[in-house]
XYZ file of C-alpha atoms in Angstrom:
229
model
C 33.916 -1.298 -10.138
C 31.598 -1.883 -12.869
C 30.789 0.775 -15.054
C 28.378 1.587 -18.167
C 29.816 0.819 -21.847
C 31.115 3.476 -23.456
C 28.975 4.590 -26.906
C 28.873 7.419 -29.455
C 25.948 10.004 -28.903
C 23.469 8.616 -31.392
C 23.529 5.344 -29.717
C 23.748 6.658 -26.321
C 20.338 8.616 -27.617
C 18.697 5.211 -29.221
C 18.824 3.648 -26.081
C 17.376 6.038 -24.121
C 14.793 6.626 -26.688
C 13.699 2.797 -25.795
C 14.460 3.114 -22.091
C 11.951 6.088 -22.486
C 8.952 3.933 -23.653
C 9.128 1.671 -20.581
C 9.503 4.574 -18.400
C 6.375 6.055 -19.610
C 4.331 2.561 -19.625
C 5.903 2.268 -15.624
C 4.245 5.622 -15.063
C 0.990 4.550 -16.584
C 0.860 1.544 -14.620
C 2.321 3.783 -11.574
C -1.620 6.343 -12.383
C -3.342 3.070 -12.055
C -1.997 1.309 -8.917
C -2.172 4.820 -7.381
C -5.902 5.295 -8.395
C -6.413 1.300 -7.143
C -4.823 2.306 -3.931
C -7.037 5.338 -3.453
C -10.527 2.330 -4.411
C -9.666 0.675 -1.252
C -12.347 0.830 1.880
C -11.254 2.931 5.126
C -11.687 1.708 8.895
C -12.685 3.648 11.125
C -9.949 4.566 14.178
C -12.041 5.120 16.936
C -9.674 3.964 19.860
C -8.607 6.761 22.352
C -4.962 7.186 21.974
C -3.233 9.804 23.860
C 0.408 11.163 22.358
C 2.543 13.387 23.460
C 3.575 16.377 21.853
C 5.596 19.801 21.747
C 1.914 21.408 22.810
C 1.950 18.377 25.332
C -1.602 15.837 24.983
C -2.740 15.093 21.956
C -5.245 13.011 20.098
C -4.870 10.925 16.947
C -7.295 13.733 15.673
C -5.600 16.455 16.844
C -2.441 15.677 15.069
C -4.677 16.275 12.319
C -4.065 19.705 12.888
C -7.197 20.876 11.770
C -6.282 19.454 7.906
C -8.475 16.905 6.130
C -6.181 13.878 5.652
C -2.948 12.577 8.083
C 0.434 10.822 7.160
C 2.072 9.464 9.694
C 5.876 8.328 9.894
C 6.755 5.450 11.826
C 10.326 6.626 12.971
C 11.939 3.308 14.646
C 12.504 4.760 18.073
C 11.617 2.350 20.867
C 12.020 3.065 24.689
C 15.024 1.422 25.389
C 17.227 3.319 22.294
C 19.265 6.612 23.187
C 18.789 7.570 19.763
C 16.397 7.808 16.785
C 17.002 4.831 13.935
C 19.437 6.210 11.331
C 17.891 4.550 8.477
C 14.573 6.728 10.029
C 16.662 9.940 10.233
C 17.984 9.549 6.747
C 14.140 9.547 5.752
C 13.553 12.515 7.458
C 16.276 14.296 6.155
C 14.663 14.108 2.470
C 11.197 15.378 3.355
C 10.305 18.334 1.522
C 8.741 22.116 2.971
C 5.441 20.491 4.197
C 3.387 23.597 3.092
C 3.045 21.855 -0.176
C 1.275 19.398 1.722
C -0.542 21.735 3.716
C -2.386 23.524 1.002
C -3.659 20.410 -0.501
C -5.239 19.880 3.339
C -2.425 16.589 4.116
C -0.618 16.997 7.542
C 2.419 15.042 8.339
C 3.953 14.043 11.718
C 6.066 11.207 13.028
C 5.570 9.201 16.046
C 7.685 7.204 17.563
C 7.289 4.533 20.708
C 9.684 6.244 23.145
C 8.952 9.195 25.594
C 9.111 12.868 24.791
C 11.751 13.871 26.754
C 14.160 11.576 24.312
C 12.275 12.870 21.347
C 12.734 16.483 22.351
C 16.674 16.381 21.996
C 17.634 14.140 19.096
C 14.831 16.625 17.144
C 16.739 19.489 18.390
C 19.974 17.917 17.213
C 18.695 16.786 13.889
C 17.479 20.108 13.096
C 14.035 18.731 12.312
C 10.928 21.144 12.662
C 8.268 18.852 11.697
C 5.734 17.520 13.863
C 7.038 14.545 16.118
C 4.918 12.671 18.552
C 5.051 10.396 21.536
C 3.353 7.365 21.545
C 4.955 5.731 24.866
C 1.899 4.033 26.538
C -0.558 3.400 24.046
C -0.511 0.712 21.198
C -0.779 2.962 18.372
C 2.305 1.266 16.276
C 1.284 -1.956 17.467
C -2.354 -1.613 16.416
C -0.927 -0.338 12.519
C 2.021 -3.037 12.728
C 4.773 -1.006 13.030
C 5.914 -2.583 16.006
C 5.558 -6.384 15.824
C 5.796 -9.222 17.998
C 8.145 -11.539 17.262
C 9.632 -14.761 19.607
C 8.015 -12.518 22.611
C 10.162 -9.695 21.572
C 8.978 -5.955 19.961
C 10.345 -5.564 17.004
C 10.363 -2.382 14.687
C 10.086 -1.230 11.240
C 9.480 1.749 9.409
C 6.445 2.723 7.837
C 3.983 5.149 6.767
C -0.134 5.094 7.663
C -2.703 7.442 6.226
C -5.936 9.081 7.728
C -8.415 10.571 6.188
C -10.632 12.891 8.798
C -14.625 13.322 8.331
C -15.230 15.791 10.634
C -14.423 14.326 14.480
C -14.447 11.048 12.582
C -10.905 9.646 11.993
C -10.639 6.718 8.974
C -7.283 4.550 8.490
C -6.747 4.325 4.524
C -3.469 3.117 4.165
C 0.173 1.734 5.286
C 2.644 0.749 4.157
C 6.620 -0.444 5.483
C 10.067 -1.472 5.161
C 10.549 -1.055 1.089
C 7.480 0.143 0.991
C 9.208 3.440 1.624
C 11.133 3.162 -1.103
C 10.577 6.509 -3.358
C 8.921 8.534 -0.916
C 9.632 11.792 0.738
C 8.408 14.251 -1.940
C 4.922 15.488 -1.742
C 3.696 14.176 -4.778
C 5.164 11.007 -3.568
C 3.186 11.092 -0.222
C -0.018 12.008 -1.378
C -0.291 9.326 -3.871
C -0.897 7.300 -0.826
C -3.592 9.289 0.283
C -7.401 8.337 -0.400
C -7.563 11.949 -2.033
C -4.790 11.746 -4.107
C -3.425 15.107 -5.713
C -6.459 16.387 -5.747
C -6.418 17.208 -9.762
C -9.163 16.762 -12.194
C -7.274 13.683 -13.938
C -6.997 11.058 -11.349
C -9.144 8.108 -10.914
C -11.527 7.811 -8.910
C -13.196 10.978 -9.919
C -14.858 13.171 -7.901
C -11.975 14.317 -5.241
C -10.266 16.653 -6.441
C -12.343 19.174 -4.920
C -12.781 17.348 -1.498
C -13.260 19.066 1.461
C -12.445 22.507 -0.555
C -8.848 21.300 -0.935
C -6.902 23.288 -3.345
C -6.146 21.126 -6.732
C -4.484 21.327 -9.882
C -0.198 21.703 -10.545
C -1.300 25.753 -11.219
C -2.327 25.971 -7.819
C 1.760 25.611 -6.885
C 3.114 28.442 -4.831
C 6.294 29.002 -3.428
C 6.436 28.205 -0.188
C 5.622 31.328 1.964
C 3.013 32.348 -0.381
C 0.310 29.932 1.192
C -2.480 30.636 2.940
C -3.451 28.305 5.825
């Protein structure tokens, strides 16, 4: 195994002292492919899909859950598997208390292709209390190419989409897949690939940190049972 050299403290500090200037240039240029991301147009997702749910039907706008904006986790999960992806469980596993989301009005679920009644279990025996739907029946991960076609076969990946709601009006912003993932699971990390951001007064585009009345700004940060819906 190879490991790091061996230095005294003062050159173990000038090094990180220049390690530190790219790592602050990376999260500059992180602000601005973030605010670029949030620039881009929306399409509007009008078609009908029906998923299934622990309340049973649902819409892609009632998985909303009333909230302004949507993530959505493509958990690998296809018909013909007895068991959730573990690359996809491993995900889930690092997702944070989604109240944090909540309060800035973001929802997250996952949806997966195969029926209910196998999602119902291996949710049970993950522990997992986050929302989970059934899409089984409608093309909703082939529509935002999470299941592809390939030599006549379905084939899945991983990935994340984001919706941004305008009333009964649902509006694709955003996917992303595969290493795309890379990073994510904190909530900072998934609402940077929302079209509202973090909602706080120094982002670019201005304007939306006060969308839809959504709470803004890091002094806004409660614990977690100290939201109010």
């Amino acid at each position: 195994m190879s490991l790091p050299e061996i230095a005294s403290r003062e050159e173990w500090r000038r090094a990180r002292q220049e390690l530190l200037v790219k790592e602050k240039a990376a999260t500059r240029a992180r602000d601005a492919l973030n605010a670029e991301r949030r620039r881009l147009p929306m399409v509007e997702a009008d078609t009908e899909y029906v998923f299934e749910g622990g309340d049973g039907k649902a819409t892609l706008l009632d998985l909303f859950e009333g909230r302004q904006q949507l993530v959505v986790y493509h958990f690998m999960f296809p018909p013909e598997w007895e068991a959730g992806c573990r690359s996809c469980s491993a995900f889930l596993d690092q997702v944070g208390h989604l109240a944090h989301l909540h309060a800035r009005g973001t929802t997250f679920a996952a949806v997966s292709r195969t029926p209910y009644t196998r999602i119902l279990p291996f949710k049970a025996r993950m522990g997992w209390t986050l929302p989970w739907y059934s899409s089984y029946g409608n093309d909703f991960n082939v529509d935002f190419e999470a299941t592809l076609t390939h030599e006549g076969e379905l084939v899945e990946r991983p990935g994340v989409s984001c919706f941004l709601r305008d009333r009964d009006r649902v509006f694709h912003t955003y996917s992303t897949y595969e290493r795309g993932l890379d990073g994510l699971g904190s909530t900072t990390s998934f609402l940077d690939l929302t079209a509202l951001g973090r909602q706080e007064e120094w982002e670019e585009p201005k304007g939306r940190a006060s969308a839809f009345g959504a709470p803004a700004g890091s002094e806004r940060i409660r614990y977690h049972d100290e939201y109010e819906e």
